[in-house]
Short mmCIF file of C-alpha atoms in Angstrom, two decimals:
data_model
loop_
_atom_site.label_atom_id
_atom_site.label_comp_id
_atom_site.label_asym_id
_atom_site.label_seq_id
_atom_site.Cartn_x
_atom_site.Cartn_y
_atom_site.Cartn_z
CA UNK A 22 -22.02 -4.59 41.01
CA UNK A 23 -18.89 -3.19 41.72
CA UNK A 24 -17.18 0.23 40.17
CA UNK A 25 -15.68 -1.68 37.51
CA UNK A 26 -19.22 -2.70 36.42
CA UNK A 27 -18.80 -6.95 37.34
CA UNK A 28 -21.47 -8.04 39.66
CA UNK A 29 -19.91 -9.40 42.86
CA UNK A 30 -21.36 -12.14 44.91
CA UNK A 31 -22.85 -11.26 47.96
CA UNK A 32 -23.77 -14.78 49.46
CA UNK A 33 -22.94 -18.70 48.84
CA UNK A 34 -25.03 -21.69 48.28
CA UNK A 35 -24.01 -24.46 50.50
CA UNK A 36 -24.45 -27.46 48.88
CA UNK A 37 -24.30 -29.81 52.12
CA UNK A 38 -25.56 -33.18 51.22
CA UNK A 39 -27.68 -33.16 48.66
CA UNK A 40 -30.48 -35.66 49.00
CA UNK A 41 -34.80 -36.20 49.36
CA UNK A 42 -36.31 -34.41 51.68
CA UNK A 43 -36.30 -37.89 54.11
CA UNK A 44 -32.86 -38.26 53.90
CA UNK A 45 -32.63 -34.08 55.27
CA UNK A 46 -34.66 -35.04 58.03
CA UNK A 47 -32.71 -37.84 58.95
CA UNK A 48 -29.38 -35.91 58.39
CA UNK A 49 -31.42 -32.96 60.56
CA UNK A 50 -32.00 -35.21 63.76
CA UNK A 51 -28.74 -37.24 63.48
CA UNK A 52 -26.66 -33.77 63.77
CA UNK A 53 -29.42 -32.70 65.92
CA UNK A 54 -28.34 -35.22 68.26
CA UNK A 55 -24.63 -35.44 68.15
CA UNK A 56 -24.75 -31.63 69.03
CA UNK A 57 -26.47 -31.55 72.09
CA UNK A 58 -24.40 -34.81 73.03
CA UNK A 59 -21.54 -32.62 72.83
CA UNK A 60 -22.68 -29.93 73.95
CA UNK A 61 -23.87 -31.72 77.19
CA UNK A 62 -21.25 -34.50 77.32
CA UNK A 63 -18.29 -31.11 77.38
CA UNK A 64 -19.89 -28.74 79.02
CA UNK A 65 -20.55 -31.93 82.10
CA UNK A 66 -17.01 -32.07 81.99
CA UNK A 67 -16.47 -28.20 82.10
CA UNK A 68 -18.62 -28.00 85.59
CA UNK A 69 -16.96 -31.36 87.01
CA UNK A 70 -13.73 -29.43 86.48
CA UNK A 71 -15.23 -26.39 88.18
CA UNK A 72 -17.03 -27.95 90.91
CA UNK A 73 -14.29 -30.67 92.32
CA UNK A 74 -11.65 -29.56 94.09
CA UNK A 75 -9.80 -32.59 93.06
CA UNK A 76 -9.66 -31.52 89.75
CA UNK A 77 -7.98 -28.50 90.11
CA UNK A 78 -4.74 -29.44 88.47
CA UNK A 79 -3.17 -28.27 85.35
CA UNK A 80 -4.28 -31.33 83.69
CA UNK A 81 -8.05 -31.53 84.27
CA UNK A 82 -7.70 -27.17 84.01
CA UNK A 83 -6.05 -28.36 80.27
CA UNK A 84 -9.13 -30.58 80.04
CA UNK A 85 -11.70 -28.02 80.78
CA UNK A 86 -10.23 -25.45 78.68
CA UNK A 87 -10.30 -28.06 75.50
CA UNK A 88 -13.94 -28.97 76.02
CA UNK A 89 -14.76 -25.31 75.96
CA UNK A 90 -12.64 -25.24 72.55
CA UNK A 91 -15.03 -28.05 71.04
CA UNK A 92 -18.20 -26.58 72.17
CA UNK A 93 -17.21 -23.68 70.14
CA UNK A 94 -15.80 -25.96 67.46
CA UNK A 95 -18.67 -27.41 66.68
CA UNK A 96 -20.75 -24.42 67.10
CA UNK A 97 -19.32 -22.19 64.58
CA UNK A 98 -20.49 -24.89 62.40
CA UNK A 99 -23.13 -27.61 62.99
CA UNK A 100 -26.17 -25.27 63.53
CA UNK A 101 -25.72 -23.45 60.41
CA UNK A 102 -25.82 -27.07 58.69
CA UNK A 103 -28.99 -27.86 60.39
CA UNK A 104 -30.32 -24.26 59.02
CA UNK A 105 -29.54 -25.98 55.66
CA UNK A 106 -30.85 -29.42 55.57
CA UNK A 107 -34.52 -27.72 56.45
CA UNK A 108 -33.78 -24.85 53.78
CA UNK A 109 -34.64 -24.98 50.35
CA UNK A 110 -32.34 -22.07 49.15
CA UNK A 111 -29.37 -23.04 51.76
CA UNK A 112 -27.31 -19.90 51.35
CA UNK A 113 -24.94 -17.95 53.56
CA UNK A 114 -23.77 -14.38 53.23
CA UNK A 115 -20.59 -13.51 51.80
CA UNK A 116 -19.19 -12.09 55.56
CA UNK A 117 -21.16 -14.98 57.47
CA UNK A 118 -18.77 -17.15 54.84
CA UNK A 119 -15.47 -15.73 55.63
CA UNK A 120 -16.54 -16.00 59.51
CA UNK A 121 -17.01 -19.43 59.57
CA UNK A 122 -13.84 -19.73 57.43
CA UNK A 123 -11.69 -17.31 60.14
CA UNK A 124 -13.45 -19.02 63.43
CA UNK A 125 -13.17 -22.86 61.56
CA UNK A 126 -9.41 -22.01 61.26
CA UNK A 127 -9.10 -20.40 64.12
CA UNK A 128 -10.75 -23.01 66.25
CA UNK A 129 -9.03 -25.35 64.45
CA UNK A 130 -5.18 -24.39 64.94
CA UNK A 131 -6.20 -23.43 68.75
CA UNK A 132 -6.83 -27.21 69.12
CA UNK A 133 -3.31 -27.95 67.23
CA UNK A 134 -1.56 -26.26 70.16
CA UNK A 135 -3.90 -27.61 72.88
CA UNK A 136 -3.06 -30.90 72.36
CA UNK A 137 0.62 -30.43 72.27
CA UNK A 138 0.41 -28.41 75.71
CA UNK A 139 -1.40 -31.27 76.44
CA UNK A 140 1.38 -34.07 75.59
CA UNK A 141 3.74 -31.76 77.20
CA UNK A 142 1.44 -31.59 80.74
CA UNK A 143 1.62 -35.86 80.44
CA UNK A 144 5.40 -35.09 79.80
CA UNK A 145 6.23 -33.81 82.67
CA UNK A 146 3.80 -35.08 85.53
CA UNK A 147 5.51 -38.89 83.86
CA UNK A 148 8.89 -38.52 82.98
CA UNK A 149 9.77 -35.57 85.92
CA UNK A 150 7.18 -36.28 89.05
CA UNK A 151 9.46 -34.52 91.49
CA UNK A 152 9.89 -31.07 89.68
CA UNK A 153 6.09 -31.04 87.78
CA UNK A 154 4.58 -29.03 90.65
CA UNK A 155 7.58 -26.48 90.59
CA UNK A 156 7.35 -26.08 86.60
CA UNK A 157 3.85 -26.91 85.53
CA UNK A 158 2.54 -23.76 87.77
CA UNK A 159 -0.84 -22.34 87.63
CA UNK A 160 0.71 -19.23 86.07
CA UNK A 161 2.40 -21.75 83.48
CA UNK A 162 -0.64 -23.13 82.57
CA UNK A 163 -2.67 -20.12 82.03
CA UNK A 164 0.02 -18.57 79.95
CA UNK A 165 0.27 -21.80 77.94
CA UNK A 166 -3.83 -21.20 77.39
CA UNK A 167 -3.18 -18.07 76.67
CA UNK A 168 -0.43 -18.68 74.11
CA UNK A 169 -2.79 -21.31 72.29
CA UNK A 170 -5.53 -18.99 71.97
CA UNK A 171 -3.55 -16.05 70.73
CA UNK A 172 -1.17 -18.25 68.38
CA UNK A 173 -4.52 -19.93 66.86
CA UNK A 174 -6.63 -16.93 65.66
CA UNK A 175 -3.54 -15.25 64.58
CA UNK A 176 -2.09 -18.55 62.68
CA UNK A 177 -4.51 -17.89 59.54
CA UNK A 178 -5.74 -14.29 59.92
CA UNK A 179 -3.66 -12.59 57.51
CA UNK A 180 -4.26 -15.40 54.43
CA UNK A 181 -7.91 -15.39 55.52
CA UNK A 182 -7.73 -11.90 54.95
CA UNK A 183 -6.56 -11.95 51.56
CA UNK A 184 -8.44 -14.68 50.42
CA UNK A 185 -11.80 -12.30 51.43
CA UNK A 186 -10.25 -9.48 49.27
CA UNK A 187 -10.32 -11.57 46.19
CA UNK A 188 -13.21 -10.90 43.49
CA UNK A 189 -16.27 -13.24 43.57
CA UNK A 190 -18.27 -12.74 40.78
CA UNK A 191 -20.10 -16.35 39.97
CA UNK A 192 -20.73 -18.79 40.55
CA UNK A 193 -21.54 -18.86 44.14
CA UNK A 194 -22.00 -22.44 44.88
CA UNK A 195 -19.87 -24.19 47.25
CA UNK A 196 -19.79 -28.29 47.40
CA UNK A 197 -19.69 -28.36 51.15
CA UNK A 198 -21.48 -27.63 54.23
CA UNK A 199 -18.99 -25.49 55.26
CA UNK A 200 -16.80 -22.69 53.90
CA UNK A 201 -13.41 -24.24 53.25
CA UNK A 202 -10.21 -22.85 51.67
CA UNK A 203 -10.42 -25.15 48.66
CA UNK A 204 -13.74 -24.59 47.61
CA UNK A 205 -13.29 -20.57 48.17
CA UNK A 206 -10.39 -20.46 45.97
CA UNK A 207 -12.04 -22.45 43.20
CA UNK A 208 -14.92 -19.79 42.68
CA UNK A 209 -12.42 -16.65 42.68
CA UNK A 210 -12.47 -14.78 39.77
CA UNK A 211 -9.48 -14.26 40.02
CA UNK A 212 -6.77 -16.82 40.70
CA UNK A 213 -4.34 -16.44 43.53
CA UNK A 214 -1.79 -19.54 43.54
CA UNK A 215 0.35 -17.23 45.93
CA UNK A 216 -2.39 -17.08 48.48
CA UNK A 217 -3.49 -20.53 48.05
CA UNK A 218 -0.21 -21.76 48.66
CA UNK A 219 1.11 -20.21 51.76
CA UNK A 220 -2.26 -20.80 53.16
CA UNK A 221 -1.18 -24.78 52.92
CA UNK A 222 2.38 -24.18 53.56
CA UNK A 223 1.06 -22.81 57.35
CA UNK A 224 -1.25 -25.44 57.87
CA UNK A 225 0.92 -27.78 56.69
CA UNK A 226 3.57 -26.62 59.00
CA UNK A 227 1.58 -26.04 62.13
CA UNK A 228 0.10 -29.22 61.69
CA UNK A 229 3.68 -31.21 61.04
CA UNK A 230 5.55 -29.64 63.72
CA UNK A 231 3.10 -30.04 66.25
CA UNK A 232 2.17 -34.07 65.39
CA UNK A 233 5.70 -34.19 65.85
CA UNK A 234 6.08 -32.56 68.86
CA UNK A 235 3.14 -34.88 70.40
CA UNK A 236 4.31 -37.71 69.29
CA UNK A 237 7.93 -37.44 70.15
CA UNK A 238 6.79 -36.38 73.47
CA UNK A 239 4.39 -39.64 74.14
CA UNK A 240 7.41 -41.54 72.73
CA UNK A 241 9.13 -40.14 75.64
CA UNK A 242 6.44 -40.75 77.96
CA UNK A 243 6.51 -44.73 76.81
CA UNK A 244 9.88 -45.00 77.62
CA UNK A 245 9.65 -43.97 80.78
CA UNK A 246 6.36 -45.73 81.87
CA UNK A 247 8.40 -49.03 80.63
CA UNK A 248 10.71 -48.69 83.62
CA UNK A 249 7.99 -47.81 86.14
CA UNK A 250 8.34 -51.09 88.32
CA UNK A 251 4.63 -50.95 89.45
CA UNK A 252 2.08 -52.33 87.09
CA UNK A 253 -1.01 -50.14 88.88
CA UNK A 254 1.69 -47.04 87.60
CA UNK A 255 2.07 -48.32 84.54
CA UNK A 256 -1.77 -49.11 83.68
CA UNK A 257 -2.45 -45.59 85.41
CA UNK A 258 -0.18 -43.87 82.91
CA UNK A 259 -0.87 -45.89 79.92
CA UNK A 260 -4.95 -45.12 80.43
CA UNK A 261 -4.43 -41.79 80.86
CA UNK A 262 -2.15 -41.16 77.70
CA UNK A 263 -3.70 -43.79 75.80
CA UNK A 264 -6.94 -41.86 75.90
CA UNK A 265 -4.67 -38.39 74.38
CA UNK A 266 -3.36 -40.58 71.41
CA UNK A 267 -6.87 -41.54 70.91
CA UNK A 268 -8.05 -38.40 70.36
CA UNK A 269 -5.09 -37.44 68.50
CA UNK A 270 -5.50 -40.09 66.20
CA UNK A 271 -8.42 -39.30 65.45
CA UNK A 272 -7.92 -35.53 64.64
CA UNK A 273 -4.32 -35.21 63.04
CA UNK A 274 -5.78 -38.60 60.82
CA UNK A 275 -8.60 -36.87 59.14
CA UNK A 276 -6.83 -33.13 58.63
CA UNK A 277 -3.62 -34.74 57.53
CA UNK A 278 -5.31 -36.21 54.60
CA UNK A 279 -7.21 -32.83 54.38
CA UNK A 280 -4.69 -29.84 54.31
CA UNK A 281 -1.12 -31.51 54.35
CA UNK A 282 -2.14 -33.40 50.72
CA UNK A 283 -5.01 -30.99 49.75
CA UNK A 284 -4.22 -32.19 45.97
CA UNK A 285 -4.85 -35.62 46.66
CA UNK A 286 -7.14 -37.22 44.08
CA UNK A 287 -10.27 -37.75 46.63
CA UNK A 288 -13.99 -37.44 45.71
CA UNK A 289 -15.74 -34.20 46.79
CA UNK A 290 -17.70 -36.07 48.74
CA UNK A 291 -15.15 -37.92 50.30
CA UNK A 292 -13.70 -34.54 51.63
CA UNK A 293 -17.05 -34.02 53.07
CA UNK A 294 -16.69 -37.05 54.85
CA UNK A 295 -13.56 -36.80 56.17
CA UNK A 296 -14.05 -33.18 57.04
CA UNK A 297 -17.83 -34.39 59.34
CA UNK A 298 -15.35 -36.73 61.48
CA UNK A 299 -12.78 -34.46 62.25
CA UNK A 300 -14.80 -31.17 62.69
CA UNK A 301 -18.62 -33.27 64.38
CA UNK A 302 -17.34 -36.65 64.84
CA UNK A 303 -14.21 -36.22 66.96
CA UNK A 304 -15.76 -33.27 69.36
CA UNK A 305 -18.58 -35.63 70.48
CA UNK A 306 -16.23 -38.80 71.40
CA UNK A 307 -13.58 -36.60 73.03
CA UNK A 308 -15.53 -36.55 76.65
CA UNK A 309 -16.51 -40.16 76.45
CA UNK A 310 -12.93 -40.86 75.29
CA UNK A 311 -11.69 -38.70 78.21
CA UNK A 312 -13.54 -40.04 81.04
CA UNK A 313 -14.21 -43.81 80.01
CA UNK A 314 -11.03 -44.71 81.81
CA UNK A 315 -10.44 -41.90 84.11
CA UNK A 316 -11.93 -42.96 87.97
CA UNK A 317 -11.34 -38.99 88.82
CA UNK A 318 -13.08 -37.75 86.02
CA UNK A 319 -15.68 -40.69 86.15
CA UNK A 320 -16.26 -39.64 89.68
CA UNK A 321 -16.74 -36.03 89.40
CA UNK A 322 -18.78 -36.68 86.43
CA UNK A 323 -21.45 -38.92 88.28
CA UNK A 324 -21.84 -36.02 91.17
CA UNK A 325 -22.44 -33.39 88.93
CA UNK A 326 -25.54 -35.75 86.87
CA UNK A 327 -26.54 -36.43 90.93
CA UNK A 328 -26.53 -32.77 91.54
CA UNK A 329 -28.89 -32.03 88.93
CA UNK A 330 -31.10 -34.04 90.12
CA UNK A 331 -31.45 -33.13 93.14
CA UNK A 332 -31.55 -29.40 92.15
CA UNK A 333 -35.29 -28.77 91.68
CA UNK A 334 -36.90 -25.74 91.32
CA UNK A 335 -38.76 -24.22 94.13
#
């Protein structure tokens, strides 16, 4: 209890997805798997950034940084679900709730500004061949890392902040497997429209501007390949961007619908849906996505597999 004599809540019930005991085991291994996929399928592409000399350029240094923003995506949530679908009572503590909230956020908004640093990388090295080595320096690039990392855990901090301030008194369960804004608010004792709506407001705006600025830049990109007179330039550049929209379509599609219209009339578990492609889903296709069309990539990737096989222990 607190000094005003209301008991507060010290830890959530994560409601997941609710189901037999089978159907927890089958949930279990299926997450099971699509971690380590992505843990191994970005971390491959991680060392084949680190190992190939090729590779060092802004773009595949872009790449590498991005994978290591999935594997920690993922992390700060997936094996806290598979805690749950073997637990019976499937609770988290209050302060292991607001992490995941911050670090989901966080991780979240990072990859925002990633994949607009990204689009703006393709920009350049397209649309201005001649001056990309002069501008897109490796001092550029690392400040543009830099700047996406700082920008995205200090995008929500202050609202996350607030929202942890706010009484909890009961209930304490949460219809997710994850702590989420929406949810949170709902089981405040105390309501806080204010908070709840500039919370939106900057992930609606960080969001909008930046699908903007990715797709006007792409736009840009497309209108330039179009002139290329060489069709092995044009096919280069079109396989190469084509596999960024992917993965942008795939992200900005699912959190749009999430946190742009958060009062749209969808089923809880619909939410839960949507929210398992874009935070599981996405990170696991984004290396195969990457590297299905990319002969560099493709080519680093195959000699690091070879050189762990031929690494044996002595």
């Amino acid at each position: 209890m607190n000094k005003s004599g209301i008991s507060t809540v010290t830890q959530f019930i994560l409601l997941g997805f609710p189901g037999p005991w089978k159907i927890q085991i089958t949930l279990f291994s299926m997450t099971l798997l699509i971690y380590i996929l992505t843990l191994t399928g970005n971390t491959a592409i991680i060392c084949a950034v680190r190992w190939d000399h090729r590779l060092h350029t802004p773009m595949y240094v872009l790449l590498a940084n991005f994978s290591f923003l999935e594997i920690w995506y993922v992390t700060c949530t997936v094996p806290n679900m598979l805690v749950n679908f073997l637990s019976k009572t499937k609770t988290i503590s209050f302060s292991g709730c607001f992490t995941q909230f911050y670090f989901f956020f966080s991780l979240g908004t990072t990859e925002c500004f990633f994949l607009c640093v990204m689009a703006y990388d393709r920009y350049l090295a397209i649309c201005h061949p001649l001056h990309y080595p002069s501008i897109m320096t490796g001092q550029l690039c690392v400040t543009l890392v830099s700047l996406c990392w700082l920008i995205g855990f200090l995008g929500h901090a202050i609202t996350i902040f607030f929202i942890s301030q706010l009484p909890f008194c009961g209930p304490n369960i949460i219809d997710h497997f994850l702590c989420d804004v929406d949810p949170l608010m709902a089981l405040s004792c105390a309501p806080a429209p204010i908070i709840e709506h500039v919370f939106h407001s900057v992930s609606s705006l960080i969001i909008i501007t930046t699908i903007w600025y990715i797709l006007g830049s792409y736009a840009l990109v497309l209108r330039a390949v179009l002139k290329v007179p060489s069709s092995a330039g044009r096919q280069k550049a079109f396989s190469t961007c084509g596999s960024h929209l992917v993965v942008v379509s795939l992200f900005y599609g699912t959190i749009m619908v999430m946190y742009v219209s958060p009062t749209s009339g969808d089923s809880v578990a619909m939410h839960k849906i949507i929210t398992l492609i874009y935070s599981v889903v996405t990170p696991v296709l984004n290396p195969v996505i990457y590297s299905l069309r990319n002969k560099d990539m493709k080519f680093a990737l195959r000699q690091v597999i070879c050189g762990m096989k031929i690494i044996q222990p002595l």
